[in-house]
Amino acid sequence: MKKFFPEKFLILIVDDNPNNLQILHVILEAEGYKTIVVSNGQDAIERVHLDKPDLIIMALTMPKMSGLELCDYLKSPPPLTTSPIILMRTVREQEYLIEAFEKGAADTITHPFNPAEILARVRTHLELKQTQKQLNRLVKEHDKLANLLRKLAITDPLTGLWNRRHFLTVAYQEFNRASRYKRFMSILMIDIDHFKQINDEYGHTMGDEVLKGVAKSIVGSLREADYCGRFGGEEFVTLLPETDSNGAVRVAERLRKRLEQITIGIGDKQVQMTVTVGVASYQLDDANIEVIIQRANKALYHAKSQGYNRVALH
């Protein structure tokens, strides 16, 4: 079991009875705990704000604001503190036990006090708080890791764009929507011209920078509603919802012109590149998204056969 260090914990004691305050202060300080003592609810609220105690011990009955009222105030959503609260009560105040727990108390102790019982209950609740804190941290770390794994599963690690599989998953959904509601939709297949020559002449590190630069420029040329992925190698694909062939060609031309004007460099090496784009749009007799992608690919290959740095519509 992990070693317990009382001196790491601050305990707030709230009671209008100075004798009770003194007794609890002595018991807890002798064990190594740090304590703050106050005599009323308002001062207790201020110390909770300022000192953020790890545990609070308060009397059940106090003038102006009772322990039940103070407990309810501290624990009502959103709670002012997540620290456990232990209410002090007499044997005659047994009828308040259920209400104490309903107001957010973690435990109760009776007075006259039993020092061993007080120390045992205090330690138990502080250890439970530590355990809950560790559990919350582990849950957050788990969620963070799960989100990272989900992101890795759907993105291309180099460019940060969607990978081919996830892009096709989304594209299937958009195709079904376009088919059901007879909406426009277009696909752009984008290929970096002479990319092998860039790798051969400048090295793969420069090639990676070109891929990242092209990906960034593509995203910067699209609307928030558009989708973009890396299809493989130096080939990218975008899906443009609610966009007919004329609109898709305009987007492709804007993207092509933007890319031919940028320069990507590492040190003193500078590279300019161009892209060729094939465009295809949804037609009412299309059976699936692959049909549109195939037409966009045919348009791309046709454009390359006519030269590079151009846009072709199937």
Short mmCIF file of C-alpha atoms in Angstrom, two decimals:
data_model
loop_
_atom_site.label_atom_id
_atom_site.label_comp_id
_atom_site.label_asym_id
_atom_site.label_seq_id
_atom_site.Cartn_x
_atom_site.Cartn_y
_atom_site.Cartn_z
CA MET A 1 0.00 0.00 0.00
CA LYS A 2 1.22 3.49 -0.80
CA LYS A 3 2.70 5.29 2.19
CA PHE A 4 0.47 7.92 3.78
CA PHE A 5 1.86 11.35 4.73
CA PRO A 6 -0.51 13.35 7.01
CA GLU A 7 1.67 16.46 6.72
CA LYS A 8 0.66 16.80 3.06
CA PHE A 9 -2.97 17.43 3.96
CA LEU A 10 -4.80 20.56 5.14
CA ILE A 11 -7.95 20.11 7.23
CA LEU A 12 -10.51 22.86 7.89
CA ILE A 13 -12.36 22.63 11.24
CA VAL A 14 -15.61 24.60 11.65
CA ASP A 15 -17.35 24.91 15.05
CA ASP A 16 -18.66 27.72 17.22
CA ASN A 17 -17.53 25.76 20.30
CA PRO A 18 -13.90 26.75 21.08
CA ASN A 19 -13.36 23.60 23.18
CA ASN A 20 -14.24 21.36 20.22
CA LEU A 21 -11.97 23.39 17.96
CA GLN A 22 -9.08 23.03 20.40
CA ILE A 23 -9.55 19.30 20.89
CA LEU A 24 -9.72 18.53 17.19
CA HIS A 25 -6.81 20.84 16.46
CA VAL A 26 -4.63 19.05 19.01
CA ILE A 27 -5.64 15.55 17.83
CA LEU A 28 -5.00 16.30 14.16
CA GLU A 29 -1.84 18.39 14.58
CA ALA A 30 -0.32 15.67 16.80
CA GLU A 31 -0.81 13.21 13.92
CA GLY A 32 0.95 15.60 11.52
CA TYR A 33 -1.99 17.22 9.73
CA LYS A 34 -2.09 20.95 9.02
CA THR A 35 -5.28 22.57 10.28
CA ILE A 36 -7.29 25.78 9.97
CA VAL A 37 -9.96 26.54 12.57
CA VAL A 38 -12.93 28.89 12.09
CA SER A 39 -16.04 29.47 14.19
CA ASN A 40 -18.78 30.11 11.62
CA GLY A 41 -20.04 29.18 8.17
CA GLN A 42 -19.15 32.43 6.40
CA ASP A 43 -15.51 32.22 7.49
CA ALA A 44 -15.50 28.58 6.41
CA ILE A 45 -16.67 29.52 2.91
CA GLU A 46 -13.90 32.12 2.63
CA ARG A 47 -11.24 29.59 3.73
CA VAL A 48 -12.52 27.03 1.25
CA HIS A 49 -12.04 29.62 -1.51
CA LEU A 50 -8.60 30.72 -0.28
CA ASP A 51 -6.97 27.57 1.08
CA LYS A 52 -8.77 24.73 -0.70
CA PRO A 53 -8.59 22.28 2.23
CA ASP A 54 -8.30 18.57 1.56
CA LEU A 55 -10.98 17.70 4.13
CA ILE A 56 -13.54 19.64 6.20
CA ILE A 57 -14.82 18.78 9.67
CA MET A 58 -17.81 20.87 10.76
CA ALA A 59 -20.32 20.96 13.58
CA LEU A 60 -23.88 19.96 12.81
CA THR A 61 -25.43 22.78 14.85
CA MET A 62 -24.06 26.33 14.66
CA PRO A 63 -25.73 29.76 14.85
CA LYS A 64 -26.60 31.68 11.64
CA MET A 65 -25.54 28.81 9.33
CA SER A 66 -25.82 25.22 10.51
CA GLY A 67 -23.51 22.46 9.41
CA LEU A 68 -26.27 21.03 7.21
CA GLU A 69 -26.79 24.39 5.52
CA LEU A 70 -23.06 24.92 5.07
CA CYS A 71 -22.63 21.41 3.70
CA ASP A 72 -25.49 21.98 1.26
CA TYR A 73 -23.97 25.31 0.16
CA LEU A 74 -20.52 23.78 -0.44
CA LYS A 75 -21.79 20.70 -2.27
CA SER A 76 -24.69 22.07 -4.33
CA PRO A 77 -23.91 21.90 -8.07
CA PRO A 78 -21.55 23.19 -9.12
CA PRO A 79 -19.78 22.28 -5.84
CA LEU A 80 -17.40 24.79 -4.27
CA THR A 81 -15.24 21.88 -3.12
CA THR A 82 -14.84 18.21 -3.94
CA SER A 83 -13.16 17.57 -0.59
CA PRO A 84 -14.93 15.20 1.80
CA ILE A 85 -16.97 16.73 4.62
CA ILE A 86 -17.31 15.08 8.04
CA LEU A 87 -20.11 16.39 10.26
CA MET A 88 -19.78 16.39 14.05
CA ARG A 89 -22.95 15.44 15.91
CA THR A 90 -24.14 14.31 19.31
CA VAL A 91 -25.85 10.99 19.93
CA ARG A 92 -29.14 12.90 20.28
CA GLU A 93 -28.78 14.27 16.73
CA GLN A 94 -29.16 10.82 15.12
CA GLU A 95 -32.29 11.94 13.22
CA TYR A 96 -30.14 14.29 11.08
CA LEU A 97 -27.94 11.46 9.82
CA ILE A 98 -29.81 10.75 6.57
CA GLU A 99 -30.19 14.45 5.79
CA ALA A 100 -26.45 14.94 6.36
CA PHE A 101 -25.64 12.42 3.65
CA GLU A 102 -28.27 13.89 1.33
CA LYS A 103 -26.61 17.31 1.72
CA GLY A 104 -23.26 15.89 0.59
CA ALA A 105 -21.53 14.83 3.81
CA ALA A 106 -19.14 11.91 3.44
CA ASP A 107 -19.28 10.80 7.08
CA THR A 108 -20.20 11.81 10.63
CA ILE A 109 -18.44 11.61 13.98
CA THR A 110 -19.94 11.92 17.43
CA HIS A 111 -18.69 13.86 20.41
CA PRO A 112 -17.40 13.38 23.03
CA PHE A 113 -14.61 12.54 20.57
CA ASN A 114 -12.73 9.28 20.23
CA PRO A 115 -9.28 10.32 18.91
CA ALA A 116 -8.55 6.93 17.31
CA GLU A 117 -11.91 6.94 15.53
CA ILE A 118 -11.43 10.50 14.28
CA LEU A 119 -7.96 9.76 12.91
CA ALA A 120 -9.16 6.55 11.26
CA ARG A 121 -12.12 8.25 9.55
CA VAL A 122 -10.03 11.23 8.46
CA ARG A 123 -7.35 9.01 6.96
CA THR A 124 -9.91 6.78 5.24
CA HIS A 125 -11.57 9.71 3.47
CA LEU A 126 -8.27 11.32 2.50
CA GLU A 127 -7.06 8.02 1.03
CA LEU A 128 -10.36 7.65 -0.83
CA LYS A 129 -9.92 11.17 -2.19
CA GLN A 130 -6.38 10.34 -3.33
CA THR A 131 -7.62 7.17 -4.99
CA GLN A 132 -10.42 9.04 -6.76
CA LYS A 133 -7.96 11.68 -7.92
CA GLN A 134 -5.63 9.01 -9.31
CA LEU A 135 -8.57 7.28 -10.96
CA ASN A 136 -9.69 10.54 -12.58
CA ARG A 137 -6.16 11.11 -13.84
CA LEU A 138 -6.01 7.60 -15.29
CA VAL A 139 -9.40 8.10 -16.96
CA LYS A 140 -8.19 11.36 -18.52
CA GLU A 141 -4.99 9.68 -19.71
CA HIS A 142 -7.03 6.81 -21.12
CA ASP A 143 -9.38 9.20 -22.93
CA LYS A 144 -6.41 11.15 -24.28
CA LEU A 145 -4.78 7.95 -25.53
CA ALA A 146 -8.05 6.70 -27.01
CA ASN A 147 -8.51 10.00 -28.87
CA LEU A 148 -4.94 9.80 -30.14
CA LEU A 149 -5.46 6.24 -31.36
CA ARG A 150 -8.71 7.25 -33.07
CA LYS A 151 -6.90 10.12 -34.76
CA LEU A 152 -4.03 7.87 -35.85
CA ALA A 153 -6.53 5.39 -37.25
CA ILE A 154 -8.16 7.94 -39.56
CA THR A 155 -5.34 10.34 -40.50
CA ASP A 156 -2.26 10.24 -42.64
CA PRO A 157 0.69 10.65 -40.24
CA LEU A 158 2.73 12.87 -42.58
CA THR A 159 0.17 15.40 -43.79
CA GLY A 160 -2.48 15.19 -41.08
CA LEU A 161 -5.18 14.72 -43.73
CA TRP A 162 -7.64 11.87 -43.61
CA ASN A 163 -6.20 8.59 -44.82
CA ARG A 164 -7.68 6.77 -47.79
CA ARG A 165 -9.87 4.42 -45.77
CA HIS A 166 -11.48 7.12 -43.64
CA PHE A 167 -11.96 9.43 -46.62
CA LEU A 168 -13.83 6.66 -48.44
CA THR A 169 -15.99 6.06 -45.35
CA VAL A 170 -17.04 9.71 -45.31
CA ALA A 171 -17.36 9.78 -49.09
CA TYR A 172 -19.80 6.84 -48.97
CA GLN A 173 -21.96 8.82 -46.54
CA GLU A 174 -21.90 11.93 -48.73
CA PHE A 175 -22.68 9.87 -51.83
CA ASN A 176 -25.70 8.31 -50.13
CA ARG A 177 -26.92 11.76 -49.11
CA ALA A 178 -26.45 13.15 -52.63
CA SER A 179 -28.19 10.11 -54.13
CA ARG A 180 -31.12 10.22 -51.69
CA TYR A 181 -31.80 13.94 -52.02
CA LYS A 182 -30.55 14.40 -55.61
CA ARG A 183 -27.89 16.90 -54.53
CA PHE A 184 -24.71 18.03 -56.31
CA MET A 185 -21.37 16.56 -55.27
CA SER A 186 -17.95 16.60 -56.90
CA ILE A 187 -14.59 14.86 -56.53
CA LEU A 188 -11.14 16.31 -57.27
CA MET A 189 -8.18 13.99 -57.79
CA ILE A 190 -4.99 16.01 -57.30
CA ASP A 191 -1.55 14.75 -58.29
CA ILE A 192 1.80 16.51 -57.75
CA ASP A 193 3.59 16.81 -61.07
CA HIS A 194 7.05 15.20 -61.42
CA PHE A 195 7.15 14.25 -57.75
CA LYS A 196 9.65 11.43 -58.33
CA GLN A 197 12.02 13.98 -59.83
CA ILE A 198 11.73 16.12 -56.68
CA ASN A 199 12.60 13.11 -54.51
CA ASP A 200 15.50 12.10 -56.75
CA GLU A 201 16.97 15.59 -57.00
CA TYR A 202 16.36 16.97 -53.51
CA GLY A 203 15.88 13.87 -51.35
CA HIS A 204 12.92 12.35 -49.56
CA THR A 205 13.06 14.88 -46.73
CA MET A 206 12.29 17.63 -49.22
CA GLY A 207 9.67 15.37 -50.78
CA ASP A 208 7.94 15.07 -47.42
CA GLU A 209 7.98 18.86 -47.01
CA VAL A 210 6.40 19.23 -50.45
CA LEU A 211 3.66 16.76 -49.52
CA LYS A 212 2.94 18.65 -46.30
CA GLY A 213 2.98 22.00 -48.09
CA VAL A 214 0.59 20.81 -50.80
CA ALA A 215 -1.75 19.33 -48.16
CA LYS A 216 -1.80 22.63 -46.28
CA SER A 217 -2.52 24.59 -49.46
CA ILE A 218 -5.35 22.25 -50.46
CA VAL A 219 -7.01 22.62 -47.06
CA GLY A 220 -6.57 26.40 -47.28
CA SER A 221 -8.37 26.44 -50.62
CA LEU A 222 -11.44 24.53 -49.43
CA ARG A 223 -14.56 25.38 -47.44
CA GLU A 224 -15.19 24.00 -43.98
CA ALA A 225 -17.83 21.69 -45.44
CA ASP A 226 -15.37 20.12 -47.91
CA TYR A 227 -13.36 16.95 -47.25
CA CYS A 228 -9.76 16.20 -48.10
CA GLY A 229 -7.59 13.11 -47.84
CA ARG A 230 -4.30 11.68 -48.97
CA PHE A 231 -5.11 8.90 -51.40
CA GLY A 232 -1.60 7.52 -51.62
CA GLY A 233 1.89 8.63 -52.60
CA GLU A 234 1.68 12.11 -54.11
CA GLU A 235 -2.05 11.87 -54.86
CA PHE A 236 -4.73 13.72 -52.90
CA VAL A 237 -8.51 13.65 -53.13
CA THR A 238 -11.15 16.16 -52.13
CA LEU A 239 -14.92 15.87 -51.92
CA LEU A 240 -17.01 18.99 -52.48
CA PRO A 241 -20.62 18.64 -51.25
CA GLU A 242 -23.30 20.77 -52.88
CA THR A 243 -20.93 21.57 -55.77
CA ASP A 244 -21.66 20.96 -59.45
CA SER A 245 -19.03 20.42 -62.14
CA ASN A 246 -18.65 24.12 -62.95
CA GLY A 247 -18.11 24.98 -59.31
CA ALA A 248 -15.68 22.08 -58.90
CA VAL A 249 -13.60 23.24 -61.87
CA ARG A 250 -13.39 26.73 -60.38
CA VAL A 251 -12.16 25.27 -57.08
CA ALA A 252 -9.62 23.11 -58.90
CA GLU A 253 -8.31 26.07 -60.92
CA ARG A 254 -8.00 28.20 -57.82
CA LEU A 255 -6.08 25.43 -56.11
CA ARG A 256 -3.83 24.82 -59.13
CA LYS A 257 -2.93 28.52 -59.41
CA ARG A 258 -2.28 28.80 -55.70
CA LEU A 259 0.14 25.87 -55.71
CA GLU A 260 2.15 27.01 -58.72
CA GLN A 261 2.90 30.27 -56.88
CA ILE A 262 4.29 28.83 -53.65
CA THR A 263 7.85 27.80 -52.87
CA ILE A 264 8.83 25.17 -50.31
CA GLY A 265 12.34 25.08 -48.93
CA ILE A 266 14.74 23.40 -46.52
CA GLY A 267 17.78 25.52 -45.80
CA ASP A 268 19.09 26.87 -49.11
CA LYS A 269 17.10 24.35 -51.18
CA GLN A 270 13.93 25.79 -52.70
CA VAL A 271 11.34 23.86 -54.67
CA GLN A 272 8.40 25.00 -56.76
CA MET A 273 5.83 22.48 -57.84
CA THR A 274 2.64 22.22 -59.84
CA VAL A 275 -0.34 19.89 -59.68
CA THR A 276 -2.69 18.34 -62.18
CA VAL A 277 -6.33 17.93 -61.19
CA GLY A 278 -9.05 15.60 -62.46
CA VAL A 279 -12.67 16.60 -61.79
CA ALA A 280 -15.82 14.49 -61.78
CA SER A 281 -19.31 15.17 -60.45
CA TYR A 282 -22.18 13.02 -59.23
CA GLN A 283 -24.63 11.84 -61.89
CA LEU A 284 -28.05 10.37 -61.21
CA ASP A 285 -27.15 6.93 -62.59
CA ASP A 286 -23.94 6.59 -60.51
CA ALA A 287 -24.05 3.34 -58.52
CA ASN A 288 -21.51 4.28 -55.86
CA ILE A 289 -18.74 6.71 -54.92
CA GLU A 290 -16.08 4.59 -56.65
CA VAL A 291 -17.67 5.36 -60.01
CA ILE A 292 -17.15 9.09 -59.47
CA ILE A 293 -13.59 8.59 -58.21
CA GLN A 294 -12.80 6.49 -61.28
CA ARG A 295 -14.09 9.25 -63.56
CA ALA A 296 -11.98 11.83 -61.69
CA ASN A 297 -8.95 9.56 -62.12
CA LYS A 298 -9.62 9.23 -65.83
CA ALA A 299 -9.83 13.01 -66.08
CA LEU A 300 -6.53 13.26 -64.18
CA TYR A 301 -4.74 10.83 -66.51
CA HIS A 302 -6.20 12.56 -69.54
CA ALA A 303 -4.90 15.91 -68.26
CA LYS A 304 -1.43 14.45 -67.72
CA SER A 305 -1.43 13.01 -71.23
CA GLN A 306 -2.04 16.54 -72.51
CA GLY A 307 0.71 18.03 -70.35
CA TYR A 308 0.94 18.99 -66.69
CA ASN A 309 -0.25 21.79 -64.43
CA ARG A 310 -3.81 21.76 -65.68
CA VAL A 311 -7.38 20.87 -64.74
CA ALA A 312 -9.55 18.39 -66.67
CA LEU A 313 -13.25 17.62 -66.26
CA HIS A 314 -14.48 14.14 -67.13
#
